[in-house]
Tab-separated table of C-alpha atoms in Angstrom:
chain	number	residue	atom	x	y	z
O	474	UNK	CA	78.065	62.128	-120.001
O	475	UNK	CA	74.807	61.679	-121.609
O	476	UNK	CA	71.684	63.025	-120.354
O	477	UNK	CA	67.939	64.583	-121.379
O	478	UNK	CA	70.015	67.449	-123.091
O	479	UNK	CA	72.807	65.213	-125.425
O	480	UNK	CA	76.454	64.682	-124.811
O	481	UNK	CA	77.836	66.940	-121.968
O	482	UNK	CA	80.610	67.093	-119.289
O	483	UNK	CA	80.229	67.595	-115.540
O	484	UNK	CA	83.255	68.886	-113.644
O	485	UNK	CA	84.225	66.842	-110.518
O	486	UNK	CA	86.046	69.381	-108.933
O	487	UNK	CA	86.192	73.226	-108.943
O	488	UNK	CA	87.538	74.896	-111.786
O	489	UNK	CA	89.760	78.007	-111.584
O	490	UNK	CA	90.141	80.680	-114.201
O	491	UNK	CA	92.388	79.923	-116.656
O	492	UNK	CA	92.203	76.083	-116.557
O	493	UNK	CA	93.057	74.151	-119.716
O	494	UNK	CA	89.955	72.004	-119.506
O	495	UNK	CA	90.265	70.125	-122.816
O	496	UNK	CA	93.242	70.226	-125.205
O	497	UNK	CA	92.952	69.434	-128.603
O	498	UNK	CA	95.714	69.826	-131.221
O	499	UNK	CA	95.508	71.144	-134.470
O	500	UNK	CA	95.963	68.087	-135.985
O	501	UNK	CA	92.581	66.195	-134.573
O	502	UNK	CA	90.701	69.125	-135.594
O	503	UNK	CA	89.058	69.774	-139.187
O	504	UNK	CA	90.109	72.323	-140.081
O	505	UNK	CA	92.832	74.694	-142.272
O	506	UNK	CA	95.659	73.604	-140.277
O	507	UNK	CA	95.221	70.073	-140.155
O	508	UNK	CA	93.933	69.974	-144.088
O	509	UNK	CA	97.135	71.453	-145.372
O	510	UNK	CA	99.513	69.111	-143.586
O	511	UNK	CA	100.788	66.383	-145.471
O	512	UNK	CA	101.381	64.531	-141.962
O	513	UNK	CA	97.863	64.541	-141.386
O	514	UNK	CA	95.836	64.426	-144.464
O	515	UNK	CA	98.195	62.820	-147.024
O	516	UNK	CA	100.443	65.298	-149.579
O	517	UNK	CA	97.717	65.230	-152.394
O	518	UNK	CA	94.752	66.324	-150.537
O	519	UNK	CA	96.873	68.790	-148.864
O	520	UNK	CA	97.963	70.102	-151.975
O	521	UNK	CA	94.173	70.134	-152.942
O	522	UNK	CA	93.489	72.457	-149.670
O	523	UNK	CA	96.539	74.419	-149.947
O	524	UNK	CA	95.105	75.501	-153.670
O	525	UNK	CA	92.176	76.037	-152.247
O	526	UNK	CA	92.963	78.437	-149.410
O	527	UNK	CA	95.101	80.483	-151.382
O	528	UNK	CA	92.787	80.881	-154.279
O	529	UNK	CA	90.131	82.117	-151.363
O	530	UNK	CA	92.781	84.215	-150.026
O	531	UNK	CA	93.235	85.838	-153.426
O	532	UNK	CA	89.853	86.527	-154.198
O	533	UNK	CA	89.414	88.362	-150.965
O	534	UNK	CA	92.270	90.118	-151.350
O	535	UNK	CA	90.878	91.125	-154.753
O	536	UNK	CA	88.014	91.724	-153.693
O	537	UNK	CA	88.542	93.781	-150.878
O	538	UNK	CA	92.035	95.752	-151.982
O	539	UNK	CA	90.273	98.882	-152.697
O	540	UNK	CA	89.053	99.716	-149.178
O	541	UNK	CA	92.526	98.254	-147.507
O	542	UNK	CA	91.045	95.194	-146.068
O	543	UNK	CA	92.560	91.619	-145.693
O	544	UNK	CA	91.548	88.532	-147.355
O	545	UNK	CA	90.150	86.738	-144.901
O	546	UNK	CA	88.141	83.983	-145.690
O	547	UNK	CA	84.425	84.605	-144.805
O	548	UNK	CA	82.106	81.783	-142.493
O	549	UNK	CA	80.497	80.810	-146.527
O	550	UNK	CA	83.872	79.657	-147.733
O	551	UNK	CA	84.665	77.210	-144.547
O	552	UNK	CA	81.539	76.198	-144.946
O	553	UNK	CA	82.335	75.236	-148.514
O	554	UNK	CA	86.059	73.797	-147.652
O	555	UNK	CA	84.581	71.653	-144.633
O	556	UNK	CA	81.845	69.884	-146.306
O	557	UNK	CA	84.126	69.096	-149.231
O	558	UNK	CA	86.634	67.823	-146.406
O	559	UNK	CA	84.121	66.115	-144.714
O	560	UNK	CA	82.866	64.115	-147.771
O	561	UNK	CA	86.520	63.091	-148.863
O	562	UNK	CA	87.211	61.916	-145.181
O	563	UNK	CA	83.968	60.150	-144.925
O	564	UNK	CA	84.707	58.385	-148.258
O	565	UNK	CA	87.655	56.858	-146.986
O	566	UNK	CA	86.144	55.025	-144.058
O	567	UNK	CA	88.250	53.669	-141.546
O	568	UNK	CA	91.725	55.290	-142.934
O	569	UNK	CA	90.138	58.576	-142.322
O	570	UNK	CA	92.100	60.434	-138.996
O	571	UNK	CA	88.356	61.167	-138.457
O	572	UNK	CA	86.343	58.164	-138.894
O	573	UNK	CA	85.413	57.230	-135.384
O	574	UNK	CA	84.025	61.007	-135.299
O	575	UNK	CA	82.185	60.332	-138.605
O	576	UNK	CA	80.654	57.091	-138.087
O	577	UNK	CA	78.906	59.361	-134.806
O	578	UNK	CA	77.226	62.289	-137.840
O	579	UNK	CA	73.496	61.343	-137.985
O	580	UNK	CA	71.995	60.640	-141.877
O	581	UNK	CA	70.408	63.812	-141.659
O	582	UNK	CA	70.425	67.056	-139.523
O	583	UNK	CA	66.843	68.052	-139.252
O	584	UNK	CA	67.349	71.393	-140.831
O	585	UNK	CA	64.955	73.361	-143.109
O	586	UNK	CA	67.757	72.303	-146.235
O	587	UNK	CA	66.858	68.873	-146.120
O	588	UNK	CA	63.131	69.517	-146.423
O	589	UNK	CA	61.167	68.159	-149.096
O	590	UNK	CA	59.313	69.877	-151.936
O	591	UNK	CA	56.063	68.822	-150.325
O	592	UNK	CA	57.316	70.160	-146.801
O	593	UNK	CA	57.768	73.575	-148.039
O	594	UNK	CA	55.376	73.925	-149.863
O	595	UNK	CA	52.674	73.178	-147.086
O	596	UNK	CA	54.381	76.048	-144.661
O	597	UNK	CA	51.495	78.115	-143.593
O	598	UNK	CA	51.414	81.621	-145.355
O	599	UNK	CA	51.987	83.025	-141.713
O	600	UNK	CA	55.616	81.414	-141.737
O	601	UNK	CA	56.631	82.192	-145.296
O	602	UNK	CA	59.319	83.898	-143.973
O	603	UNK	CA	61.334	80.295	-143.225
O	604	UNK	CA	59.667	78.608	-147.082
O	605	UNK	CA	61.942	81.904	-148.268
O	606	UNK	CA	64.585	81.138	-146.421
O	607	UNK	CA	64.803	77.141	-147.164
O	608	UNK	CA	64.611	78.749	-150.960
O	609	UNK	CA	67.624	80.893	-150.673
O	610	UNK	CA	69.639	78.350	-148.740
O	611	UNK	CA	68.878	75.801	-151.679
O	612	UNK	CA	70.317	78.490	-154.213
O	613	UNK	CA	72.953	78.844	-152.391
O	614	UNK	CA	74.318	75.144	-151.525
O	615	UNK	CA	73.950	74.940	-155.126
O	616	UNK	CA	76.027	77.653	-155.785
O	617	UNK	CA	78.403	76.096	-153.271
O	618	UNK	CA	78.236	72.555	-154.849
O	619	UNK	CA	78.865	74.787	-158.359
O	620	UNK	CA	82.188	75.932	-157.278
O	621	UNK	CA	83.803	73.041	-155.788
O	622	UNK	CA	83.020	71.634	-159.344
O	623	UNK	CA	84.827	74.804	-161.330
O	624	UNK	CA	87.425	75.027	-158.914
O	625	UNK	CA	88.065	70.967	-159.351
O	626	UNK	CA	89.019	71.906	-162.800
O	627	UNK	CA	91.723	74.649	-161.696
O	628	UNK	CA	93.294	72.450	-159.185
O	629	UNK	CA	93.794	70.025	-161.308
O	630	UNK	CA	95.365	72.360	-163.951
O	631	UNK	CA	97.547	74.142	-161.427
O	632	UNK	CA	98.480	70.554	-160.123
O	633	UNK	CA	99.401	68.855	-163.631
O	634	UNK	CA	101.577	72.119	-164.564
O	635	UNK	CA	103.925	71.573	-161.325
O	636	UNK	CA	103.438	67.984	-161.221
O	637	UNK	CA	101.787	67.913	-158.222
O	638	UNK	CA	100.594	64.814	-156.275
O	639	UNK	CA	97.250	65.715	-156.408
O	640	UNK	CA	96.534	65.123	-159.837
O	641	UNK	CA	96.685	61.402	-160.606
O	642	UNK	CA	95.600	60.515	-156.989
O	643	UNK	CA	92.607	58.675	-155.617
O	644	UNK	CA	91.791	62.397	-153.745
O	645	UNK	CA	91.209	63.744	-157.233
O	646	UNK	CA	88.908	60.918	-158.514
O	647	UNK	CA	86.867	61.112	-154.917
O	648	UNK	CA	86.570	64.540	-155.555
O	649	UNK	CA	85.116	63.860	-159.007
O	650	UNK	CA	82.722	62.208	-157.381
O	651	UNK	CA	82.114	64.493	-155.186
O	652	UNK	CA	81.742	67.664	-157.270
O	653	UNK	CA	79.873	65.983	-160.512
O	654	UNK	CA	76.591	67.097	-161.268
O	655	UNK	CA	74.258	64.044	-160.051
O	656	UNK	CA	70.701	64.009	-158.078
O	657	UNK	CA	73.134	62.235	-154.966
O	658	UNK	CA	76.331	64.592	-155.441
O	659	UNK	CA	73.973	66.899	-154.631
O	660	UNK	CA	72.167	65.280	-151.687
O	661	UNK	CA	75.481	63.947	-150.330
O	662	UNK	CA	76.950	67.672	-150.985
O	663	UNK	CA	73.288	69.243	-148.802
O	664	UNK	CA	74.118	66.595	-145.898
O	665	UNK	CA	78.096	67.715	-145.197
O	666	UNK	CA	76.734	71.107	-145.459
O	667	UNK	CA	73.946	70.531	-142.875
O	668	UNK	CA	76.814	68.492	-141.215
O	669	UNK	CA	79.092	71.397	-141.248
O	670	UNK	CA	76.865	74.252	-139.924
O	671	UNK	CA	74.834	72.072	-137.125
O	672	UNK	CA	77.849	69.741	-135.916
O	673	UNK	CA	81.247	71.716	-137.034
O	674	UNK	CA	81.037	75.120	-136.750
């Protein structure tokens, strides 16, 4: 239902505890699971994701060995393997498992990220607080965008050596795309990050 407060849903009748209210499988969902199936997303971006994961995994583990912790993968790197999902799947339109979804993102999210130059500079000194913040979230979408870009360069390394699918795919020239360093790589790279942390997560 839509009303004065977005999309919603009413219940029609009473709800017990423990009531499966909506059941969504793995594979409509964005996320790890479905983007290292080959069923879902296609063998060479799943080979993509699968490299990506486990180099994630790895570098938490590394990091993290010392004081007996896991390598879980922290909210910063979904954010990073979402919005570089999100970009591939909106750049293949209507063969995307999750165009209909897609088509619904707006251009633009509204957040402090996509504010201009001009906007932040004319925050009031009383709210620098937020022109500080917008700052450090620029740095680090950047950083983000940075390591899609070096990590592009691995996969496809890793890929060629066990003659992977990946490599001489359309995935790896959309990610290309994706990850080169370009005024609109960049703003298409801030929007699926907006995306990701205002209508994902």
């Amino acid at each position: 239902a839509r009303g004065r407060y977005g999309v919603g849903a009413i219940a029609t009748k009473d709800v017990a505890p423990n009531d499966v209210l909506v059941d969504v499988p793995f594979s409509a969902v964005l996320c790890r699971e479905s983007l290292t199936n080959d069923a879902v997303v296609g063998s060479a971006k799943s080979e993509f994701f699968t490299l990506l994961y486990a180099e994630i995994d790895n570098r938490h583990s590394r990091h993290n060995r010392h004081a007996g912790a896991g390598g879980t993968p922290t909210s910063a790197d979904e954010t990073v393997v979402l919005a570089t999902a999100l970009l591939l799947e909106r750049a293949d339109g209507d063969a995307s498992p999750w165009s209909s979804w897609i088509a619904t993102l707006p251009p633009r999210a509204g957040s402090p990220l996509s504010f201009s130059d001009v906007v932040v500079a004319a925050v009031p000194n009383g709210v620098a607080t937020l022109r500080t913040d917008v700052l450090r979230s620029r740095v680090l979408v950047k950083k983000h965008h940075d390591y899609i870009r070096r990590f592009l360069s691995l996969a496809y390394r890793i890929s060629k050596r066990n003659q992977g699918a990946f490599t001489n795919s359309a995935v790896y020239q959309s990610l290309r795309s994706i990850a080169e360093d370009s005024s609109s790589a960049r703003t298409a790279w801030t929007w699926a990050t907006e995306m990701v942390l205002t209508c994902v997560e």
